[in-house]
Amino acid sequence: MVILASQEHSEKHVCPHNKEISCGNCRLGSICLPIALEHDDIVKLDEIVQRGHPLQKGDHLYREGDAFTSVYAVRSGTIKAYRLTGDGQEQVTGFYFPGEIIGMDGISKDKYANSAKALETSAVCEIPFHRLEELSTAVPSMQRHFFQLMSQEITTDQQLITLLSKNSAEERIAALLISISARNARRKLSRTSFRLPMSRTDIGNFLGLTVETVSRVISRFNKQGLITVESKEITLLDLDSLKAIADSKTEF
Amino acid sequence: MVILASQEHSEKHVCPHNKEISCGNCRLGSICLPIALEHDDIVKLDEIVQRGHPLQKGDHLYREGDAFTSVYAVRSGTIKAYRLTGDGQEQVTGFYFPGEIIGMDGISKDKYANSAKALETSAVCEIPFHRLEELSTAVPSMQRHFFQLMSQEITTDQQLITLLSKNSAEERIAALLISISARNARRKLSRTSFRLPMSRTDIGNFLGLTVETVSRVISRFNKQGLITVESKEITLLDLDSLKAIADSKTEF
DNA sequence: CGCCTGGTTGAGAATCATCAACATCTGTGG
DNA sequence: CCACAGATGTTGATGATTCTCAACCAGGCG
């Protein structure tokens, strides 16, 4: 809160909801596009990126099956990606924080394989894919970077596969907390204290657990003095222990 | 066996182990590269693809952590991708059949995130990535296609996530059998009768189950008359029921 | 021939899901 | 501003699916 307020004062043009932001001065720039682009290339990128698009909590960015047109960089807020199983159950496939790219699953079939929904008020940069393709052809470092982003998504998904396949409820939840913590750190936010933007149901859904189990494990972590919980506000008191639990057998 | 033998007679130059094969006459062509490439472009692709590379059962194509240089198209045989968890356990992340591409996980960090190991005698086409990048820059349809391949890998991984997160042991195994059946069909092989190239351990590892459960479920399917099993030879007797089990709640 | 890996089958244990009751939070309208 | 309703979260008791441990079997290779 304090952080946001101070930013609004000191960096008027970098407010996440300000349309006049550009890739060149975006404070997330080095996260979502950490490439050594020439000035001219950044200008080209700026030209194709469509900003604005403020989403209210619960708004959909796109839905599973919609025609694929764009990928999106999250600028502020949090986006949840999910798909529906045969019987209409939800499977959360990822949470996307500022600086992360969402929508790349749509490329292969020309329609989105997931739905994307704002968990809180959020802003995104829309990047029309056909323009991105053109730019990638023209600017090899852009192509390379986009290949890398997609590859990253693959490895992230594979980590989740491993988590779901091998780890206990406690390990999964510890891993999620650590993951959020690390992603906060990347954005220069607190590594130990944050607000969970998603519901317990979403957490369970993402980690392949029921709400009840999520609730119980979080309570247990709380009692064990590993974390402090106040509804969605979380403080990680013992990062090392949590890491140990998350990586489980790593240690020895 | 019979199929292979007849192919060797009728199509000498299309034998999977024949180095003189080219992308233009590869009988998998339309699977691994289903693009409308111009003749000239196919020639260019041919120039960068390195064939040969016969792998014996157990041979590694690359190992987790190796410097990333190439992606590979499986030409014959089966490749298993896996990563090691903290404590050295294996997590199988995928099985790759002829016509499928493996290694794209290595792009993001310039080193492979998985190890790739031949489950039987296999042949692959090596595609040096920096050459592929150049070709992608020069030939937009090639770039597009490669984006699609990576996106495909993402959606495949997400399907596995859903499977691991929501489905019972029976559902997972039915889904795997159906998946293999479908991939066989794509290669014009039998949809109902095939040899499983992987061990029960690998199956369990892939599906997040123990060997024992895999064995029990397969036995049960056998007793129920859904399949016939003779060690690794599988015949799917009731494809529809299996599909129903795999999609589980889809039906109603 | 016998060892060793891989696979099958059984019995008991453990984790997590399910069912159910209750608490808390949110936001809406009086 | 309070009261209330619906959604969200917590906690408890019970049960099912799957894991673990263990014995045994089969087949391939030296």
XYZ file of C-alpha atoms (C1' of nucleotides) in Angstrom:
564
model
C 0.000 0.000 0.000
C 2.601 2.457 1.143
C 4.777 1.316 -1.696
C 2.124 1.938 -4.297
C 1.326 5.360 -2.920
C 4.918 6.468 -2.967
C 5.329 5.235 -6.510
C 2.370 7.193 -7.632
C 4.037 10.305 -6.336
C 7.538 9.758 -7.496
C 6.896 8.152 -10.865
C 3.731 9.532 -12.275
C 4.138 7.947 -15.658
C 4.778 4.488 -14.333
C 1.495 3.995 -12.586
C 0.248 0.562 -13.643
C -3.039 1.997 -14.794
C -1.546 4.781 -16.798
C -1.948 4.243 -20.495
C 0.957 6.451 -21.368
C 3.442 3.949 -20.089
C 5.771 2.476 -22.698
C 7.939 -0.605 -22.818
C 10.899 1.697 -22.558
C 9.979 3.079 -19.162
C 7.837 0.239 -17.808
C 9.113 -0.661 -14.404
C 8.556 -4.310 -15.258
C 10.445 -4.037 -18.497
C 13.384 -6.123 -17.554
C 11.110 -8.867 -16.261
C 8.691 -9.414 -19.092
C 11.180 -8.574 -21.802
C 14.651 -8.940 -20.372
C 16.366 -8.595 -23.679
C 18.998 -6.220 -24.798
C 16.823 -4.627 -27.407
C 18.070 -1.634 -29.292
C 16.203 1.561 -28.726
C 14.680 1.291 -32.174
C 13.450 -2.205 -31.440
C 11.790 -1.129 -28.251
C 10.012 1.550 -30.189
C 8.819 -1.082 -32.639
C 7.595 -3.236 -29.797
C 5.840 -0.266 -28.265
C 4.019 0.291 -31.484
C 2.379 -3.105 -31.426
C 1.646 -3.339 -27.717
C -1.856 -2.248 -26.816
C -2.157 -0.971 -23.294
C -5.090 0.049 -21.215
C -7.389 -2.936 -20.796
C -8.105 -2.560 -17.089
C -9.820 -5.681 -15.795
C -12.068 -5.832 -12.774
C -11.989 -8.771 -10.418
C -13.758 -11.661 -12.102
C -13.436 -10.253 -15.617
C -12.230 -12.605 -18.295
C -9.315 -11.697 -20.489
C -10.331 -14.496 -22.821
C -12.075 -17.813 -22.592
C -11.101 -21.330 -23.513
C -12.014 -21.816 -27.161
C -11.975 -18.132 -28.098
C -10.131 -17.331 -31.292
C -6.487 -16.752 -30.477
C -5.329 -13.260 -31.303
C -2.902 -12.042 -28.705
C -0.650 -12.878 -25.844
C -0.768 -10.651 -22.786
C 1.796 -9.308 -20.362
C 0.391 -8.794 -16.910
C 1.140 -5.257 -15.766
C -0.594 -5.235 -12.405
C -2.879 -7.541 -10.488
C -3.096 -11.301 -10.915
C -4.560 -13.466 -13.632
C -5.682 -17.038 -13.177
C -5.539 -19.463 -16.098
C -7.800 -22.472 -15.994
C -9.427 -25.039 -18.217
C -12.580 -27.025 -17.791
C -12.506 -30.800 -17.520
C -15.061 -32.959 -19.242
C -17.573 -32.623 -16.442
C -17.172 -28.881 -16.094
C -14.781 -28.916 -13.185
C -12.137 -26.261 -13.129
C -8.451 -27.063 -13.366
C -6.258 -24.094 -12.559
C -3.162 -24.256 -14.736
C -1.385 -21.189 -13.488
C -1.350 -17.858 -11.708
C 0.228 -14.976 -13.573
C 1.810 -12.039 -11.802
C 3.059 -8.710 -13.164
C 5.799 -9.173 -15.711
C 4.593 -12.621 -16.741
C 3.165 -13.577 -20.112
C -0.093 -15.412 -20.576
C -1.886 -16.850 -23.588
C 0.860 -18.724 -25.391
C -1.112 -21.933 -25.167
C -3.413 -20.564 -27.854
C -0.870 -20.587 -30.655
C -0.975 -24.241 -31.581
C -4.688 -24.486 -32.353
C -5.431 -20.841 -33.055
C -7.723 -20.776 -30.072
C -7.062 -20.432 -26.396
C -6.700 -23.698 -24.505
C -7.340 -21.951 -21.193
C -9.593 -19.265 -19.853
C -7.941 -16.294 -18.193
C -9.670 -14.428 -15.409
C -8.632 -11.523 -13.200
C -8.383 -12.393 -9.510
C -8.307 -8.721 -8.619
C -8.257 -5.442 -10.493
C -5.564 -5.965 -13.085
C -3.974 -4.325 -16.070
C -2.426 -6.102 -19.015
C -0.542 -5.245 -22.169
C -2.044 -6.900 -25.197
C 0.431 -8.075 -27.804
C -1.299 -9.054 -31.064
C 0.350 -12.266 -32.098
C 0.579 -11.690 -35.826
C 2.378 -8.428 -35.145
C 4.666 -10.207 -32.736
C 5.420 -12.770 -35.419
C 6.325 -10.051 -37.870
C 8.511 -8.352 -35.323
C 10.153 -11.665 -34.485
C 11.018 -12.207 -38.104
C 12.511 -8.748 -38.340
C 14.318 -8.777 -35.011
C 16.091 -12.050 -34.272
C 16.624 -11.218 -30.596
C 12.885 -10.786 -30.292
C 12.309 -14.181 -31.857
C 14.841 -15.723 -29.544
C 13.256 -14.131 -26.555
C 9.826 -15.350 -27.436
C 11.119 -18.877 -27.961
C 12.609 -18.583 -24.510
C 9.372 -17.416 -22.955
C 7.519 -20.375 -24.382
C 10.216 -22.748 -23.297
C 9.997 -21.247 -19.843
C 6.298 -21.956 -19.758
C 7.054 -25.565 -20.651
C 9.543 -26.004 -17.838
C 7.198 -24.301 -15.374
C 4.428 -26.689 -16.334
C 6.799 -29.612 -15.944
C 7.717 -28.484 -12.467
C 4.052 -28.484 -11.612
C 3.732 -31.965 -13.066
C 6.497 -33.155 -10.786
C 4.918 -31.431 -7.815
C 1.553 -33.046 -8.459
C 3.063 -36.394 -9.161
C 5.470 -36.771 -6.291
C 4.732 -34.376 -3.482
C 2.488 -34.418 -0.435
C -0.051 -31.745 0.389
C 2.373 -29.952 2.710
C 5.129 -30.008 0.125
C 2.838 -28.629 -2.563
C 1.624 -25.757 -0.453
C 5.087 -24.895 0.787
C 6.256 -24.903 -2.820
C 3.498 -22.527 -3.849
C 4.303 -20.126 -1.035
C 7.976 -20.203 -1.942
C 7.146 -19.661 -5.594
C 5.042 -16.599 -4.848
C 7.719 -15.331 -2.531
C 10.371 -15.690 -5.235
C 8.224 -13.982 -7.832
C 7.634 -11.133 -5.418
C 11.339 -10.796 -4.901
C 11.841 -10.516 -8.647
C 9.529 -7.537 -8.578
C 11.368 -6.064 -5.619
C 8.477 -6.701 -3.274
C 8.619 -8.357 0.085
C 9.808 -11.907 0.029
C 8.138 -12.742 3.317
C 4.942 -10.768 3.547
C 2.207 -10.597 0.949
C -1.425 -10.982 0.200
C -2.547 -14.139 -1.553
C -4.628 -12.945 -4.476
C -6.344 -16.273 -4.976
C -8.926 -18.132 -2.912
C -8.219 -21.299 -1.004
C -10.369 -23.064 -3.552
C -8.112 -21.826 -6.353
C -5.041 -22.961 -4.460
C -6.490 -26.396 -3.993
C -7.540 -26.523 -7.574
C -4.086 -25.582 -8.754
C -2.313 -28.033 -6.477
C -4.681 -30.946 -6.936
C -6.031 -30.775 -3.392
C -9.396 -30.061 -1.816
C -10.131 -26.772 -0.065
C -10.265 -28.563 3.238
C -6.780 -29.954 2.883
C -5.423 -26.568 1.876
C -7.045 -24.992 4.890
C -5.745 -27.647 7.222
C -2.191 -27.459 5.965
C -2.139 -23.691 6.190
C -3.477 -23.885 9.729
C -0.809 -26.412 10.584
C 1.952 -24.220 9.165
C 0.531 -21.421 11.239
C 0.523 -23.448 14.456
C 4.028 -24.663 13.743
C 5.193 -21.069 13.578
C 6.274 -21.339 9.935
C 3.858 -18.660 8.784
C 1.345 -16.166 10.060
C -2.036 -16.066 8.408
C -4.757 -13.510 8.577
C -7.266 -14.457 5.926
C -5.300 -13.729 2.742
C -2.418 -11.910 4.343
C 0.532 -14.236 4.695
C 3.843 -13.766 6.419
C 6.529 -16.344 5.963
C 8.299 -16.585 9.306
C 10.687 -19.394 8.514
C 11.632 -19.292 4.867
C 14.336 -21.924 5.228
C 12.076 -24.519 6.777
C 9.467 -23.851 4.140
C 12.065 -24.298 1.424
C 13.158 -27.507 3.065
C 9.595 -28.772 3.053
C 9.028 -27.668 -0.526
C 12.139 -29.319 -1.874
C 11.423 -32.129 0.543
C 14.085 -34.711 0.069
C 16.621 -32.350 -1.461
C 18.444 -31.931 1.794
C 21.023 -34.629 2.550
C 7.428 -56.669 -37.498
C 5.574 -57.693 -40.582
C 4.920 -54.075 -41.320
C 8.550 -53.143 -40.994
C 9.684 -55.972 -43.215
C 7.346 -55.062 -46.009
C 8.400 -51.472 -45.821
C 11.986 -52.411 -46.146
C 11.148 -54.148 -49.376
C 8.872 -51.636 -50.957
C 10.468 -48.390 -49.851
C 14.172 -48.875 -49.556
C 14.906 -45.212 -49.088
C 12.377 -44.692 -46.338
C 13.834 -47.148 -43.905
C 14.034 -45.356 -40.604
C 17.695 -46.120 -40.242
C 18.647 -44.988 -43.686
C 20.667 -41.830 -43.619
C 19.727 -40.899 -47.126
C 16.220 -40.034 -46.140
C 15.252 -36.399 -46.557
C 12.481 -34.256 -45.135
C 10.947 -34.280 -48.585
C 10.401 -37.993 -48.692
C 10.253 -38.790 -44.987
C 7.154 -40.811 -44.368
C 6.635 -38.840 -41.148
C 6.977 -35.519 -42.891
C 3.470 -34.390 -42.518
C 3.486 -35.242 -38.834
C 6.603 -33.573 -37.571
C 6.460 -30.705 -40.023
C 2.926 -30.410 -41.275
C 3.536 -27.128 -42.993
C 2.979 -26.112 -46.538
C 6.605 -25.447 -47.176
C 7.761 -24.611 -50.643
C 10.088 -27.073 -52.251
C 12.954 -24.644 -51.751
C 12.210 -24.341 -48.065
C 12.206 -28.061 -47.593
C 15.599 -28.163 -49.199
C 16.790 -25.528 -46.741
C 15.409 -27.510 -43.855
C 17.086 -30.620 -45.162
C 20.375 -28.835 -45.178
C 20.304 -28.163 -41.463
C 18.821 -31.447 -40.295
C 21.422 -33.934 -39.212
C 20.307 -37.493 -39.579
C 21.841 -40.728 -38.516
C 22.196 -40.757 -34.764
C 20.954 -44.277 -34.124
C 20.394 -44.798 -30.423
C 20.456 -48.100 -28.640
C 18.030 -48.894 -25.866
C 19.162 -47.019 -22.774
C 21.300 -44.503 -24.673
C 20.896 -40.907 -23.748
C 20.174 -38.310 -26.377
C 21.096 -35.636 -23.865
C 21.037 -35.184 -20.137
C 19.445 -32.651 -17.863
C 21.865 -29.761 -17.523
C 23.719 -30.413 -20.780
C 24.304 -27.367 -22.927
C 21.316 -26.912 -25.200
C 22.214 -27.166 -28.853
C 19.465 -28.894 -30.762
C 15.937 -30.098 -30.794
C 15.254 -33.572 -32.127
C 12.556 -35.155 -34.212
C 12.001 -38.779 -33.358
C 12.188 -40.842 -36.536
C 11.761 -44.328 -35.123
C 11.593 -45.871 -31.690
C 10.557 -44.122 -28.507
C 12.278 -41.551 -26.347
C 11.526 -40.947 -22.692
C 12.022 -37.501 -21.196
C 12.541 -37.242 -17.469
C 13.950 -35.001 -14.822
C 15.373 -35.763 -11.421
C 13.718 -34.463 -8.281
C 15.754 -33.123 -5.392
C 16.321 -36.545 -3.905
C 17.268 -38.175 -7.181
C 13.910 -39.700 -7.964
C 12.874 -39.787 -11.570
C 9.903 -37.880 -12.877
C 8.949 -38.892 -16.389
C 7.667 -35.836 -18.230
C 6.838 -37.415 -21.536
C 7.138 -40.205 -24.064
C 8.013 -39.181 -27.597
C 7.010 -41.223 -30.616
C 8.053 -40.939 -34.264
C 7.128 -37.582 -35.708
C 7.261 -35.817 -32.355
C 9.749 -33.170 -31.327
C 11.774 -33.282 -28.145
C 14.160 -30.880 -26.463
C 12.301 -27.599 -26.607
C 12.471 -27.259 -22.857
C 16.150 -26.428 -23.220
C 15.675 -23.116 -24.969
C 14.863 -20.932 -22.002
C 17.988 -21.589 -19.971
C 20.325 -22.722 -22.733
C 20.522 -26.113 -21.113
C 18.219 -29.071 -21.181
C 15.701 -29.230 -18.342
C 15.114 -32.928 -18.962
C 17.156 -35.965 -19.815
C 16.152 -37.901 -22.918
C 16.722 -41.629 -23.123
C 15.882 -44.203 -25.759
C 13.434 -46.861 -24.585
C 14.309 -49.019 -27.557
C 16.492 -48.722 -30.614
C 15.618 -45.336 -32.000
C 16.611 -42.886 -34.684
C 16.290 -39.151 -34.468
C 16.840 -36.142 -36.669
C 18.940 -33.532 -34.964
C 17.983 -29.949 -35.687
C 20.621 -27.499 -34.466
C 18.690 -24.741 -32.804
C 20.688 -21.773 -34.010
C 20.179 -22.952 -37.565
C 16.514 -23.391 -36.908
C 16.367 -19.851 -35.574
C 17.988 -18.541 -38.730
C 15.639 -20.515 -40.886
C 12.686 -19.292 -38.845
C 13.725 -15.717 -39.418
C 14.031 -16.313 -43.129
C 10.902 -18.418 -43.538
C 7.908 -17.082 -41.608
C 5.897 -20.265 -42.012
C 8.746 -22.107 -40.349
C 8.709 -19.684 -37.450
C 4.983 -20.025 -37.150
C 5.231 -23.761 -37.163
C 7.825 -23.837 -34.473
C 5.782 -21.524 -32.293
C 2.943 -23.956 -32.770
C 5.048 -26.935 -31.807
C 6.091 -25.269 -28.580
C 2.552 -24.214 -27.838
C 1.478 -27.779 -28.435
C 3.980 -28.978 -25.876
C 2.498 -26.510 -23.397
C -1.045 -27.744 -23.913
C 0.091 -31.361 -23.707
C 1.785 -30.672 -20.404
C -1.330 -28.945 -19.146
C -3.429 -31.945 -20.044
C -1.086 -34.060 -17.980
C -1.423 -31.589 -15.113
C -5.169 -31.972 -15.230
C -4.875 -35.735 -15.389
C -2.594 -35.851 -12.365
C -4.656 -33.382 -10.458
C -8.133 -34.725 -10.977
C -8.146 -38.293 -12.167
C -8.050 -41.665 -10.492
C -5.526 -44.368 -11.266
C -7.906 -46.094 -13.672
C -8.666 -42.868 -15.472
C -4.997 -42.022 -15.846
C -4.069 -45.377 -17.277
C -7.037 -45.458 -19.620
C -6.025 -41.987 -20.785
C -2.483 -43.109 -21.489
C -3.647 -46.108 -23.485
C -5.996 -43.915 -25.500
C -3.239 -41.389 -26.080
C -0.864 -44.013 -27.404
C -3.625 -45.444 -29.537
C -4.353 -42.031 -31.041
C -0.710 -41.341 -31.741
C -0.432 -44.710 -33.443
C -3.399 -43.858 -35.597
C -1.702 -40.654 -36.680
C 1.148 -42.757 -37.944
C -1.245 -45.123 -39.706
C -0.520 -47.905 -37.277
C -3.010 -50.014 -35.432
C -5.243 -48.128 -33.094
C -6.019 -51.186 -31.030
C -2.945 -53.358 -30.962
C 0.562 -52.286 -30.059
C 3.583 -52.893 -27.945
C 4.163 -50.613 -24.972
C 7.743 -49.429 -25.322
C 8.016 -48.346 -21.705
C 8.186 -50.318 -18.478
C 5.424 -50.391 -15.897
C 7.727 -48.379 -13.691
C 7.956 -45.678 -16.343
C 4.204 -45.634 -16.732
C 3.725 -45.224 -13.011
C 6.365 -42.577 -12.906
C 4.720 -40.667 -15.712
C 1.232 -40.928 -14.243
C 2.149 -40.292 -10.643
C 1.385 -43.833 -9.528
C 3.390 -46.685 -8.087
C 4.287 -49.725 -10.166
C 1.969 -51.826 -8.086
C -1.053 -49.694 -8.845
C -0.237 -49.676 -12.526
C 0.044 -53.424 -12.521
C -3.194 -53.842 -10.601
C -5.177 -51.517 -12.843
C -3.897 -53.172 -15.988
C -4.784 -56.577 -14.563
C -8.235 -55.289 -13.727
C -8.765 -53.921 -17.239
C -7.686 -57.296 -18.516
C -10.143 -59.185 -16.295
C -12.918 -56.795 -17.268
C -12.336 -57.632 -20.902
C -11.334 -54.077 -21.817
C -7.883 -55.073 -22.968
C -5.667 -58.058 -23.541
C -2.186 -58.004 -22.081
C 0.774 -60.180 -22.763
C 3.704 -58.527 -21.044
C 4.163 -55.411 -23.203
C 1.804 -56.367 -25.990
C -1.509 -54.634 -25.543
C -4.761 -55.010 -27.411
C -7.560 -52.599 -26.741
C -10.746 -54.642 -26.959
C -13.224 -51.971 -25.974
C -11.999 -48.597 -27.135
C -15.251 -46.862 -26.302
C -15.335 -47.999 -22.693
C -11.727 -47.013 -22.287
C -12.453 -43.589 -23.698
C -15.378 -43.290 -21.330
C -13.141 -44.137 -18.391
C -10.422 -41.779 -19.574
C -12.737 -38.832 -20.022
C -14.479 -40.021 -16.884
C -17.271 -37.633 -16.101
C -17.568 -36.328 -19.649
C -20.505 -38.543 -20.355
C -23.856 -37.140 -19.160
C 21.480 -72.804 -15.081
C 20.822 -69.312 -12.155
C 20.919 -64.508 -11.313
C 18.853 -60.125 -11.752
C 15.622 -57.027 -13.405
C 10.891 -56.338 -14.107
C 6.221 -57.569 -13.062
C 2.336 -59.465 -10.264
C -0.348 -60.137 -6.159
C -1.564 -59.679 -1.210
C -2.218 -57.404 3.472
C -1.960 -53.450 6.216
C -1.132 -48.444 6.745
C -1.424 -43.584 5.557
C -2.785 -39.674 3.263
C -6.154 -37.196 1.510
C -11.168 -36.874 0.063
C -15.788 -36.715 1.530
C -19.544 -35.362 4.345
C -21.104 -32.251 7.624
C -21.386 -28.539 10.866
C -19.985 -24.243 11.993
C -17.423 -19.712 11.621
C -16.109 -15.652 9.147
C -15.936 -12.434 5.687
C -18.059 -9.465 1.964
C -20.908 -6.569 0.155
C -25.592 -5.121 -0.422
C -29.815 -3.052 0.808
C -32.578 -1.363 4.301
C -24.332 2.231 9.708
C -26.173 -1.990 10.707
C -28.194 -6.418 9.464
C -28.374 -10.118 6.780
C -27.451 -13.463 2.979
C -24.322 -15.851 0.223
C -19.907 -17.033 -0.439
C -15.640 -18.460 1.514
C -13.001 -20.633 4.985
C -12.225 -23.695 9.129
C -12.496 -27.804 11.785
C -13.981 -32.555 12.921
C -15.240 -37.480 12.009
C -15.204 -41.113 8.768
C -13.874 -43.662 4.784
C -11.712 -44.762 0.264
C -7.971 -44.911 -2.779
C -3.457 -45.506 -3.214
C 1.083 -46.313 -1.080
C 4.165 -49.275 1.437
C 6.145 -53.477 2.620
C 6.689 -58.103 1.336
C 6.583 -62.352 -1.025
C 6.521 -64.505 -5.186
C 6.779 -65.264 -10.305
C 8.625 -64.783 -15.184
C 11.757 -63.978 -18.501
C 16.205 -62.480 -20.472
C 21.138 -62.607 -20.434
C 25.567 -63.889 -18.963
